[in-house]
Coordinates of C-alpha atoms in Angstrom, one line a residue:
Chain O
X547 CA -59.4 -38.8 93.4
X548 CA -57.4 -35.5 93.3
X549 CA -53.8 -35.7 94.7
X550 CA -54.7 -33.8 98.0
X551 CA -57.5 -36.5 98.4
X552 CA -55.2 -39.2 97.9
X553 CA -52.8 -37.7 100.3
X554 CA -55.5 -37.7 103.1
X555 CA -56.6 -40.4 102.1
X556 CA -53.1 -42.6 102.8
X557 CA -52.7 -41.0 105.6
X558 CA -56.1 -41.2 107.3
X559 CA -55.9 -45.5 106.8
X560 CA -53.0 -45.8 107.8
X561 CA -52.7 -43.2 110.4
X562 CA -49.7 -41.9 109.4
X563 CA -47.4 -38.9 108.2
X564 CA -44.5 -41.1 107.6
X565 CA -42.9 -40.8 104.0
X566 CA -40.2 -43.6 103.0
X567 CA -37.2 -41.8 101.1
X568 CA -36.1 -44.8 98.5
X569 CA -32.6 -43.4 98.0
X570 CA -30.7 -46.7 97.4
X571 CA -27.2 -46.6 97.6
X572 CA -25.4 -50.0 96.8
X573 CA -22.9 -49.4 99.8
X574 CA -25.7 -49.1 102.4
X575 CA -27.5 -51.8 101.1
X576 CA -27.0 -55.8 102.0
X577 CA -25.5 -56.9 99.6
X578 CA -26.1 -60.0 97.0
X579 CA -30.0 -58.2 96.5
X580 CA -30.6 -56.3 93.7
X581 CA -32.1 -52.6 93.8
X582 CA -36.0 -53.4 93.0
X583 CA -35.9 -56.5 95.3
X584 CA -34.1 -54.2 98.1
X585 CA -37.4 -51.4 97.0
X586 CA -40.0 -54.0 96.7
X587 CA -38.6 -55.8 100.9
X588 CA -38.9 -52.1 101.8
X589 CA -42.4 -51.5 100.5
X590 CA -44.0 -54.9 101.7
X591 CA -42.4 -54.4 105.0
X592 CA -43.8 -50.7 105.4
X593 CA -46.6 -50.2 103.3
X594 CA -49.2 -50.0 106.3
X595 CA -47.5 -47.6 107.9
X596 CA -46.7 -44.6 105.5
X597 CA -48.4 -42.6 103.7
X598 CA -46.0 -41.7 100.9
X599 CA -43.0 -43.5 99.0
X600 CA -40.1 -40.7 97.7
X601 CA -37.8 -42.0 95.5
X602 CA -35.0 -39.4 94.8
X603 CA -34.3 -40.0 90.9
X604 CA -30.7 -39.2 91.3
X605 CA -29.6 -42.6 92.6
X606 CA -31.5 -44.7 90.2
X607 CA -29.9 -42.5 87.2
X608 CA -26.9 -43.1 88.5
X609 CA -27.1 -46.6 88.1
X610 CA -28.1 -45.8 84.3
X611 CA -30.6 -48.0 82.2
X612 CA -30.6 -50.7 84.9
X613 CA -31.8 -48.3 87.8
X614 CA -34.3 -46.1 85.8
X615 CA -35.9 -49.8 85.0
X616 CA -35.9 -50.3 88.6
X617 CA -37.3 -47.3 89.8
X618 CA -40.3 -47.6 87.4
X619 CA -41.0 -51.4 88.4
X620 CA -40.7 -49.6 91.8
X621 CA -43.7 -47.6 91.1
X622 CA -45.9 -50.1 89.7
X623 CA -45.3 -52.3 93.1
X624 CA -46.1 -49.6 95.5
X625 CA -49.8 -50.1 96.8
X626 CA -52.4 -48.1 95.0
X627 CA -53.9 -46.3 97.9
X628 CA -50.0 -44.9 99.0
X629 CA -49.0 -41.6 97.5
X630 CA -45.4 -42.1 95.0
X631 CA -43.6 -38.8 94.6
X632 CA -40.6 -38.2 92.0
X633 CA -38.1 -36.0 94.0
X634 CA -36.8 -35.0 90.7
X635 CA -36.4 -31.4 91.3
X636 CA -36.9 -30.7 87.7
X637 CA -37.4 -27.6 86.0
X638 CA -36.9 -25.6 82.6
X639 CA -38.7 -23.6 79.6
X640 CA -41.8 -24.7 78.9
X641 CA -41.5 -27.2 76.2
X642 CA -38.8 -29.0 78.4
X643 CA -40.8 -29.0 81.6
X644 CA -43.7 -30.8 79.4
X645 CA -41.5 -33.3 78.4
X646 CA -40.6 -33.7 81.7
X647 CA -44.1 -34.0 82.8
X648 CA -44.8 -36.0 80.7
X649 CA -41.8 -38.7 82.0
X650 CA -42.8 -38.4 85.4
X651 CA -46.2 -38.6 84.7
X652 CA -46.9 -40.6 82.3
X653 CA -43.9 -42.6 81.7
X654 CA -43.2 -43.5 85.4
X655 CA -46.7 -43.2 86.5
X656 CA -46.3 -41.2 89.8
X657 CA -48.8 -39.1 91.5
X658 CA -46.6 -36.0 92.5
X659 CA -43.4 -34.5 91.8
X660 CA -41.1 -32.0 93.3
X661 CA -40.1 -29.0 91.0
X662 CA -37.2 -26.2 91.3
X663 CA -38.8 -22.7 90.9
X664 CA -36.1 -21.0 89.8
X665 CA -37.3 -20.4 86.0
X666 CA -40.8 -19.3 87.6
X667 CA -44.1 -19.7 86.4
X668 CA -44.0 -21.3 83.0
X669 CA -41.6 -24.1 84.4
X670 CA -43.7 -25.0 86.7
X671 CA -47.0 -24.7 84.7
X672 CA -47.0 -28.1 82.8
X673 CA -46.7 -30.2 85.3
X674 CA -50.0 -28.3 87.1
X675 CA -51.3 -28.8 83.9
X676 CA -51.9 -32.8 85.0
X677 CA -55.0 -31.5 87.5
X678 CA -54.5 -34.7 89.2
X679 CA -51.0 -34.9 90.0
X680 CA -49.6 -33.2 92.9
X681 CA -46.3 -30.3 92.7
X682 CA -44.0 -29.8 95.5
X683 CA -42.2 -26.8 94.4
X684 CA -39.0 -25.9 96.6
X685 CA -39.1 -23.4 98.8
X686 CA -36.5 -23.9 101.9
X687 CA -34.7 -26.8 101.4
X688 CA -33.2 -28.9 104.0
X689 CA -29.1 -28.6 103.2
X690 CA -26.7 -25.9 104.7
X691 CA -26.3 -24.1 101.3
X692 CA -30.2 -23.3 101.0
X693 CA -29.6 -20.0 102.9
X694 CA -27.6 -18.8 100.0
X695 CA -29.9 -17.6 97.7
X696 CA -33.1 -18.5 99.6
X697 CA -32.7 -15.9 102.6
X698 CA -32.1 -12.9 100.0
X699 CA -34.6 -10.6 101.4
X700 CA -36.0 -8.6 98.3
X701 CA -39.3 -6.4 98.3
X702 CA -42.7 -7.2 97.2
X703 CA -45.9 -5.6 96.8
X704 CA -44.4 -3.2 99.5
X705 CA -43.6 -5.9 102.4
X706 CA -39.9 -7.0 102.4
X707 CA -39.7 -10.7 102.0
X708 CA -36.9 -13.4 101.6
X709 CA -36.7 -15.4 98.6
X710 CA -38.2 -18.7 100.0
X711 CA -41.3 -16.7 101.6
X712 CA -41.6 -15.1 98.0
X713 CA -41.3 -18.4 96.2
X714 CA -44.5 -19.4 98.7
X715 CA -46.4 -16.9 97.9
X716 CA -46.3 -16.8 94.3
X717 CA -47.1 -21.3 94.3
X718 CA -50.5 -20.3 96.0
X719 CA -50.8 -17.5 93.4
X720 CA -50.4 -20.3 91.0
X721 CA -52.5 -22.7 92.9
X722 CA -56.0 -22.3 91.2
X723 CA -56.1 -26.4 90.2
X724 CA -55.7 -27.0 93.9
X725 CA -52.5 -29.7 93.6
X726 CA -49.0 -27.5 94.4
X727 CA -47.6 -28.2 97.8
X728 CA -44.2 -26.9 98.9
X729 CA -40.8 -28.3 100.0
X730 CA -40.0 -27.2 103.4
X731 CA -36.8 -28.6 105.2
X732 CA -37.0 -29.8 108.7
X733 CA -33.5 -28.3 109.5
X734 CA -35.1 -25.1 109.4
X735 CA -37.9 -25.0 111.9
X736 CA -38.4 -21.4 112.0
X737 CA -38.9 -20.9 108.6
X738 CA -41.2 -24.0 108.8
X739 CA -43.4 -22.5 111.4
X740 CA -43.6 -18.7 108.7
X741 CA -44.7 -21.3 105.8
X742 CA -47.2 -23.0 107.9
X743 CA -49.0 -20.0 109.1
X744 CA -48.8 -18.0 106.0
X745 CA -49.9 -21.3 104.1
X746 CA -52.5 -23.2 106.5
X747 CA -53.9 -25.2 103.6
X748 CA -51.2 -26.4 101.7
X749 CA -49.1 -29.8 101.5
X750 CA -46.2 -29.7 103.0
X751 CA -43.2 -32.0 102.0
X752 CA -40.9 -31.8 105.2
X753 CA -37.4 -33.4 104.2
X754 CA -34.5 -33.3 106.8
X755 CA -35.3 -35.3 110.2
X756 CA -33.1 -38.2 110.9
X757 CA -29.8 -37.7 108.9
X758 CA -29.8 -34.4 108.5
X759 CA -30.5 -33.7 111.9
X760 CA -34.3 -32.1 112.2
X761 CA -36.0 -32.1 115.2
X762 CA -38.7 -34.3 115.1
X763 CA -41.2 -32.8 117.5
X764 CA -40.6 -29.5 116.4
X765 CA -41.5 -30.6 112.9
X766 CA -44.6 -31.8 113.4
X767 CA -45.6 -28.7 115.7
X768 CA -45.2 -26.5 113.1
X769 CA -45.2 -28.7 109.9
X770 CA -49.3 -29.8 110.1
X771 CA -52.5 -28.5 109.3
X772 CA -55.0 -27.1 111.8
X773 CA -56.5 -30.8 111.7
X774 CA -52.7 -32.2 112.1
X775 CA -52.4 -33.4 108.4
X776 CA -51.2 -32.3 105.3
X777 CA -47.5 -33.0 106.4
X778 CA -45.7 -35.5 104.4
X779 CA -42.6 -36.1 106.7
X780 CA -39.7 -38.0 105.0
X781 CA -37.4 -40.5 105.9
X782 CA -35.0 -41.9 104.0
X783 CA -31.4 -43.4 105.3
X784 CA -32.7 -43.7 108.8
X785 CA -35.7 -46.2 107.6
X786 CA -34.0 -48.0 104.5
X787 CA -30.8 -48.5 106.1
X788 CA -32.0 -49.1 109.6
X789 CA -30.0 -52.6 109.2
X790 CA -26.9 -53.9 106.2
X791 CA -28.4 -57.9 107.2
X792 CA -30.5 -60.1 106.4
X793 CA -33.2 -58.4 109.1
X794 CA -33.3 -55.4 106.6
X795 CA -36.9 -54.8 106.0
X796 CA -37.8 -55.9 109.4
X797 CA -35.6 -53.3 110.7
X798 CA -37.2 -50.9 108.5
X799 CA -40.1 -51.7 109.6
X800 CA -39.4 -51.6 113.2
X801 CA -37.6 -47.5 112.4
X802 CA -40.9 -46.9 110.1
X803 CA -43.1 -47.7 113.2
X804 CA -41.2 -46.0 115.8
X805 CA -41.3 -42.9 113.6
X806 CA -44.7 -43.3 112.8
X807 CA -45.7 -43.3 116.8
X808 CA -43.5 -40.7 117.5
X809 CA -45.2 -38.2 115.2
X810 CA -48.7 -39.4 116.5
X811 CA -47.5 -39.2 120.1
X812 CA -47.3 -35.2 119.0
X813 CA -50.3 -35.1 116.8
X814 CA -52.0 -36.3 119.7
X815 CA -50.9 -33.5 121.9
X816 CA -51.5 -30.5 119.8
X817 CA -55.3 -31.7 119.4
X818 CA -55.5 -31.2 123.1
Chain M
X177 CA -7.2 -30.9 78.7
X178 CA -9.9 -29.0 80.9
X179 CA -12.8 -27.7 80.6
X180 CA -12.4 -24.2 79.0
X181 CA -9.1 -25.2 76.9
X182 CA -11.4 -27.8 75.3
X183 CA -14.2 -25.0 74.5
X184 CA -11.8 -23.0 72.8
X185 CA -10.0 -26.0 71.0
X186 CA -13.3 -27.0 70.0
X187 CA -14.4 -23.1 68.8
X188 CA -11.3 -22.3 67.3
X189 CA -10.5 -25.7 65.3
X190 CA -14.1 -25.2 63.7
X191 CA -13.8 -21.5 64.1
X192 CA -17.5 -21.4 65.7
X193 CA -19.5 -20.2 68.9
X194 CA -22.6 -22.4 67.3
X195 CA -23.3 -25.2 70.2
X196 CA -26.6 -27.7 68.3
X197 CA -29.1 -28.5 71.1
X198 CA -29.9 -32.2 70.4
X199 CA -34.1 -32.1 72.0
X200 CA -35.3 -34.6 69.7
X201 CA -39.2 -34.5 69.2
X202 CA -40.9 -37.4 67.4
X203 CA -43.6 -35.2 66.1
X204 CA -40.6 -32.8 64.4
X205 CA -38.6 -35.6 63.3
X206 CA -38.7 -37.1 59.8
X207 CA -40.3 -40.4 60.0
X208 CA -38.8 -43.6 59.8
X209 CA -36.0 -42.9 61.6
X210 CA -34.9 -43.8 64.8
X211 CA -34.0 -41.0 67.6
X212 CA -30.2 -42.0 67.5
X213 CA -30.0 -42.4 63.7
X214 CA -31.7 -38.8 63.9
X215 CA -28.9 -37.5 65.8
X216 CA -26.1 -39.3 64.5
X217 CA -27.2 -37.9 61.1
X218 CA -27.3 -34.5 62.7
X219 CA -23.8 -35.1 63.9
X220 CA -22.0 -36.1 60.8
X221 CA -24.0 -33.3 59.0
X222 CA -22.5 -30.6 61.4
X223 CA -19.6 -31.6 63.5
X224 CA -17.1 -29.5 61.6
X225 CA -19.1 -26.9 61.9
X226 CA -20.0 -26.6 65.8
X227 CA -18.4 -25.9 69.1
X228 CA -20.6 -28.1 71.2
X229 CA -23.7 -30.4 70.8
X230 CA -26.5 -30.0 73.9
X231 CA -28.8 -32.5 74.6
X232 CA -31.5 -31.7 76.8
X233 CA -32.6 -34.8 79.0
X234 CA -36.2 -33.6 79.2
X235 CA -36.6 -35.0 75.7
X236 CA -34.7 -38.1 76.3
X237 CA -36.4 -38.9 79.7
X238 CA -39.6 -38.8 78.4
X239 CA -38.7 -41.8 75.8
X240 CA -38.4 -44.1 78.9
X241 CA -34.9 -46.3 78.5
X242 CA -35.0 -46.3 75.0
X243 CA -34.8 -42.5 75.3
X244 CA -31.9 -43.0 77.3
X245 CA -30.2 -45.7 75.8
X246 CA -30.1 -43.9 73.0
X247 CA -28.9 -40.4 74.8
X248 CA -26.1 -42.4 75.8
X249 CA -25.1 -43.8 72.2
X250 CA -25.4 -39.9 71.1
X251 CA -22.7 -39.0 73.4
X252 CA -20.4 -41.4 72.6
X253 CA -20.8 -40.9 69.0
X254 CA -20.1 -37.1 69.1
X255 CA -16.4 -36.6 67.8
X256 CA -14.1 -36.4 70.7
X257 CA -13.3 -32.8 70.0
X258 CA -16.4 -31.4 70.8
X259 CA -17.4 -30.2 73.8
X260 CA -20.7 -32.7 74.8
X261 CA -23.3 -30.3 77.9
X262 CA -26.1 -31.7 79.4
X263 CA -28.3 -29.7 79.5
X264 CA -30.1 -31.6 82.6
X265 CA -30.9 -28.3 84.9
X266 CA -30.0 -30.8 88.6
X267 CA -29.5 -29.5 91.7
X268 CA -30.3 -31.4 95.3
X269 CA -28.3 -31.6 98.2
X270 CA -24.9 -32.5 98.6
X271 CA -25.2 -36.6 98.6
X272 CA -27.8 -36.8 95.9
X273 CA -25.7 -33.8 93.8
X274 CA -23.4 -36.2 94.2
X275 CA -25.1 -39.1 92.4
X276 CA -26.5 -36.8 89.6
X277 CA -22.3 -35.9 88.6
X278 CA -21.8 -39.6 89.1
X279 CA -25.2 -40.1 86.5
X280 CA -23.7 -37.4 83.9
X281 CA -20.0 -37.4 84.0
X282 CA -19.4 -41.1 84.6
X283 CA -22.8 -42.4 83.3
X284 CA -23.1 -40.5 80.2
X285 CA -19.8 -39.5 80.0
X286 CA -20.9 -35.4 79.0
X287 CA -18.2 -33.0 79.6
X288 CA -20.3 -30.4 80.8
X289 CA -23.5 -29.9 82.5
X290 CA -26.0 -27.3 83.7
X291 CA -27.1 -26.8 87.0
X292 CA -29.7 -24.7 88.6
X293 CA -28.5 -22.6 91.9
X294 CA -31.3 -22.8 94.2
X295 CA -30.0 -25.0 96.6
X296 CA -27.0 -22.9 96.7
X297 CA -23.2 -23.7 97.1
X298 CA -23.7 -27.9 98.5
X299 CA -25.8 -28.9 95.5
X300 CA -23.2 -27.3 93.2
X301 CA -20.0 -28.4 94.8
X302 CA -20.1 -32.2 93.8
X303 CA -20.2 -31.2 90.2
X304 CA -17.2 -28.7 90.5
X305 CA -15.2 -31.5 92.1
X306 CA -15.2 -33.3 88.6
X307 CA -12.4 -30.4 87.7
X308 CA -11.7 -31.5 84.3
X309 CA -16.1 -31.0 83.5
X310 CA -17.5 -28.1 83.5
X311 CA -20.4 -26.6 85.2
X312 CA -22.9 -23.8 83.6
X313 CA -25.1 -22.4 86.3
X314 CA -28.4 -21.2 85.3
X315 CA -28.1 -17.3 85.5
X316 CA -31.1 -15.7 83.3
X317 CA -32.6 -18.2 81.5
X318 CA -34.4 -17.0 78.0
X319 CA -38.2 -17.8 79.5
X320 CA -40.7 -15.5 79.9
X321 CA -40.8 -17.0 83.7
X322 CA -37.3 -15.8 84.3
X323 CA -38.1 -12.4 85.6
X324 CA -40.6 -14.2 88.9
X325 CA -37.5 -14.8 90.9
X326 CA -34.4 -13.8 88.9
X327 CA -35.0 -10.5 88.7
X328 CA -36.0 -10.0 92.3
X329 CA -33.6 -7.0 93.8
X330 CA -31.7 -7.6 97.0
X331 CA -28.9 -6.1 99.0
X332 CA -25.7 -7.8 99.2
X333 CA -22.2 -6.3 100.7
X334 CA -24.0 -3.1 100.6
X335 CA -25.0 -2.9 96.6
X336 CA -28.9 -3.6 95.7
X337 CA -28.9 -6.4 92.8
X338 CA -31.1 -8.5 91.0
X339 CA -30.5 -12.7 92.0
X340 CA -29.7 -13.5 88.8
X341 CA -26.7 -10.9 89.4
X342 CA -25.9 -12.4 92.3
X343 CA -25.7 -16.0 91.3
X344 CA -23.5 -14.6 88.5
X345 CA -21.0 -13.4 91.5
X346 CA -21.3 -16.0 93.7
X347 CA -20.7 -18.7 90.8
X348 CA -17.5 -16.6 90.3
X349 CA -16.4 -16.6 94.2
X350 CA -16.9 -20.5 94.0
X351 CA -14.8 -20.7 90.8
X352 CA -11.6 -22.1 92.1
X353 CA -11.2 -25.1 89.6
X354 CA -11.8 -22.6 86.8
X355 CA -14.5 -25.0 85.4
X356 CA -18.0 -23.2 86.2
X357 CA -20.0 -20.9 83.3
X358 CA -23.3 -19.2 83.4
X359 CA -26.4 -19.6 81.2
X360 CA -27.7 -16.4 80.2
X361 CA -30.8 -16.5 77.4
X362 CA -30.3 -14.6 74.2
X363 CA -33.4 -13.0 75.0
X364 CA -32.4 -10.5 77.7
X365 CA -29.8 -9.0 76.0
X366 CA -29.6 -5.8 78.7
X367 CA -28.8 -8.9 80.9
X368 CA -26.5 -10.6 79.6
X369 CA -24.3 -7.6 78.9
X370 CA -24.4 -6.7 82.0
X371 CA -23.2 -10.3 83.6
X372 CA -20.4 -10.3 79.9
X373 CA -19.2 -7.2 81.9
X374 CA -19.2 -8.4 86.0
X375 CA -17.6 -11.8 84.1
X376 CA -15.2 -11.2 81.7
X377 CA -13.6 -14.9 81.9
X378 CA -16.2 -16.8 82.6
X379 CA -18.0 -19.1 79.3
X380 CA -21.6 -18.0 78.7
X381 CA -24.1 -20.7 77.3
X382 CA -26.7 -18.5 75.6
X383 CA -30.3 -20.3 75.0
X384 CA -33.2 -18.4 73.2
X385 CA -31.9 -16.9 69.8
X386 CA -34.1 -18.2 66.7
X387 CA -37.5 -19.7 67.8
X388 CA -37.2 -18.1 71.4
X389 CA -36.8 -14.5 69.4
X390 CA -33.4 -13.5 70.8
X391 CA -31.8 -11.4 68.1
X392 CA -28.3 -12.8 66.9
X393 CA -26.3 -9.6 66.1
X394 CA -26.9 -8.3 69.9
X395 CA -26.1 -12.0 71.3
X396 CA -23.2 -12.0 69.9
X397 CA -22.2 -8.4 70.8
X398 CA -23.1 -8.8 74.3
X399 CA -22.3 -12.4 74.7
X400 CA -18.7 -13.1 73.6
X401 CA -15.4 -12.0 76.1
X402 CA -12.9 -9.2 74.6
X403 CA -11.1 -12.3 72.3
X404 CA -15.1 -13.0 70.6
X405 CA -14.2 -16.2 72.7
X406 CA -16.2 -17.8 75.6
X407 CA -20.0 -17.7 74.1
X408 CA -21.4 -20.7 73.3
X409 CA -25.0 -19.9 71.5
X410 CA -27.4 -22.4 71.5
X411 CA -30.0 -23.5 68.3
X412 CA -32.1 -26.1 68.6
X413 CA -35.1 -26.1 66.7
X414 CA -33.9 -23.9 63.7
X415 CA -31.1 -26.4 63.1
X416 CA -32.3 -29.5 63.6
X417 CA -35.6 -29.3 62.1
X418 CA -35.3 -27.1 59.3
X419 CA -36.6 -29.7 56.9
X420 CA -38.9 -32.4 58.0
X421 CA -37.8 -34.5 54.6
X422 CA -35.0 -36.9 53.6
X423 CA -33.0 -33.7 53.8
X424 CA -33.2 -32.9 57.3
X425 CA -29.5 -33.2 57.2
X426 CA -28.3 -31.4 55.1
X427 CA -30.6 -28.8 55.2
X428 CA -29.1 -29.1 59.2
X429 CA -26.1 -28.4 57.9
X430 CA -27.5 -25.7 56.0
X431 CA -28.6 -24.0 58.7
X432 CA -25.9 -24.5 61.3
X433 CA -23.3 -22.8 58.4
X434 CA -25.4 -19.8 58.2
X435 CA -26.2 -19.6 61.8
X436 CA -21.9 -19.7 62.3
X437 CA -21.4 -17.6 59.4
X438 CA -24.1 -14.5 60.8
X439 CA -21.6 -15.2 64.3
X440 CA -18.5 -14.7 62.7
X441 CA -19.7 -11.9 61.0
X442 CA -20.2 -10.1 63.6
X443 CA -17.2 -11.0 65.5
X444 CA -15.6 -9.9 62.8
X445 CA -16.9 -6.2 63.4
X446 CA -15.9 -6.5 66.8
X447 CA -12.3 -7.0 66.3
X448 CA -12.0 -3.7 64.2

């Protein structure tokens, strides 16, 4: 099973767009649990409903050693049918970016990864080298800085295009194994909506809702497919830390569910 | 001491620009040796002779822990008065930036990292707050990807320029601790004369001379500020791999004393 299968796949049985963001952070957490017990509560609690776990490397390698050991026993306990993506926005010359293929790959064991495009092509080239793993390369991200560089309008093949558009454009040019998707933050739905219609077939990893402030409904107007899929919309503080107590992972599931419907609820309209 | 006074402490104690990258490779490596007895053997073969040691986590990461583990012994076994980059290429938004400085600074305990600019001015900001670090931004890196999105012209305050260009100048505008550099590969010398010129002050990590074909004699020409200060060229393969044998050390050594003496020669010319 390819990684777009797979995608459709967890999100077909378990009717659901609904990515968990594993971004653990010791303060938000209750406290006398350690990090893969906190991950591994989570992922029992909300494993029916998602169709996507994200864990965001930074926070585990902040922990050093004992949080990289973490995240990997992490992986191994997240259900075999749910998609695991390293939000590791990696990306360097081409000997590097194999090696850090190869970490995420085959070291961790994930099944997709997101990637930075700013070294173009040959950066990004050894991790679509693993035909069966899936690439999210950014393209808008979800923070208040992403304009900075991003919006730069520039001119290509005679059409004047800002950078994230460009960026786009060139990941289906590199798209002939069929697994690159693209980062799209929900904070942005305009630009959403121009990535979604230039892009109908693509994955889309839609960061930003909850926390960051994204409208939810909007999102999922413009973030699916013509079929309503091929959204993966993350979660992260809003689901993990929906409670500090003891009622954690019930209250995660509880926010997981709620978020779940609430993206159905608009699913179900646009098919009308 | 900060960021800059300990690059030129480092350069002018050992009178070098020569910066080691550390990417160990167990296929390279002489066997029977352990990645941080490698290094460490690297290190005492060349620590008088070098402004900086680089390792790139790429390498490291894909090791698992033990990669790490031993990343982290590296760094603390690298005399004090040379400057330690990671060369880790983060960048996310501003919380999880957060927890990658917290993962390199306080974690590993490197003085300097590199960062890549996409996400613009919130993904770099939590490194810059670590005042005494210091911060290269990726610029133009030496791959022959660099020119898909780097080179891409657009108008800003009225003047048509290339992004890498404008990175260059907005790294410069969010300078105010004095502690962020650029990387700019050895093997667009046009370019990195050009941002030597916009950025007189600012240091310069320089990738790509030997393996990557960047020619050493224009590097060093266009890379170093009007004191032949402020360059930090990179070698990685050609130093530590230029014997496969019992000798790798030495012949380390070897090669990092030529490497510093073709430098100083021709900062030699460019004082007359």
């Amino acid at each position: 099973m390819n990684f777009v299968e797979k995608l459709v796949s967890a999100s077909g049985k378990n009717n659901s767009l609904v990515c968990v963001g594993l971004d653990v952070d010791r303060k938000l957490m209750p406290e006398n649990i350690s990090v893969l017990e906190f991950n591994k509560a989570i992922i029992e609690a909300t494993s029916d409903l998602v169709c996507a776990y994200k864990p965001n490397f930074a926070f585990y390698e902040a922990m050093g050693n004992v949080g990289l050991e973490a995240l990997k026993k992490t992986v191994e306990y997240i259900p075999e049918n749910i998609l695991t993506i390293a939000d590791a926005k990696r990306g360097d010359i081409g000997n590097t970016s194999k090696a850090y293929a190869d970490a995420i790959f085959t070291h961790f064991k994930f099944d997709a990864v997101t990637v930075s495009p700013y070294l173009g092509f040959d950066s990004v080239q050894p991790f679509m080298q693993h035909k069966d793993k899936g690439i999210f390369i950014l393209c808008r991200t979800s923070n208040a800085g992403a304009a900075d560089f991003q919006s730069l309008v520039s001119e290509v093949d005679g059409k004047e295009m800002p950078l994230f558009e460009i960026v786009a454009m060139k990941a289906e040019e590199w798209n002939t194994n069929g697994n690159i998707g693209l980062v799209v933050g929900a904070t942005y739905p305009e630009e959403l909506k121009i990535i979604r219609q230039a892009h109908p077939h693509m994955p889309l990893l839609i960061p930003g809702i909850g926390a960051q402030g994204g409208d939810l409904e909007t999102t999922v107007r413009y973030g699916v497919d013509s079929k309503g899929e091929l959204a993966v919309i993350n979660s992260s503080r809003q689901i993990i830390y929906a409670s500090k107590e003891k009622d954690f992972a019930l209250a995660a599931r509880q926010a997981a569910l709620t978020l779940r419907d609430r993206i159905n609820i608009q699913r179900g309209k646009l098919k009308k």
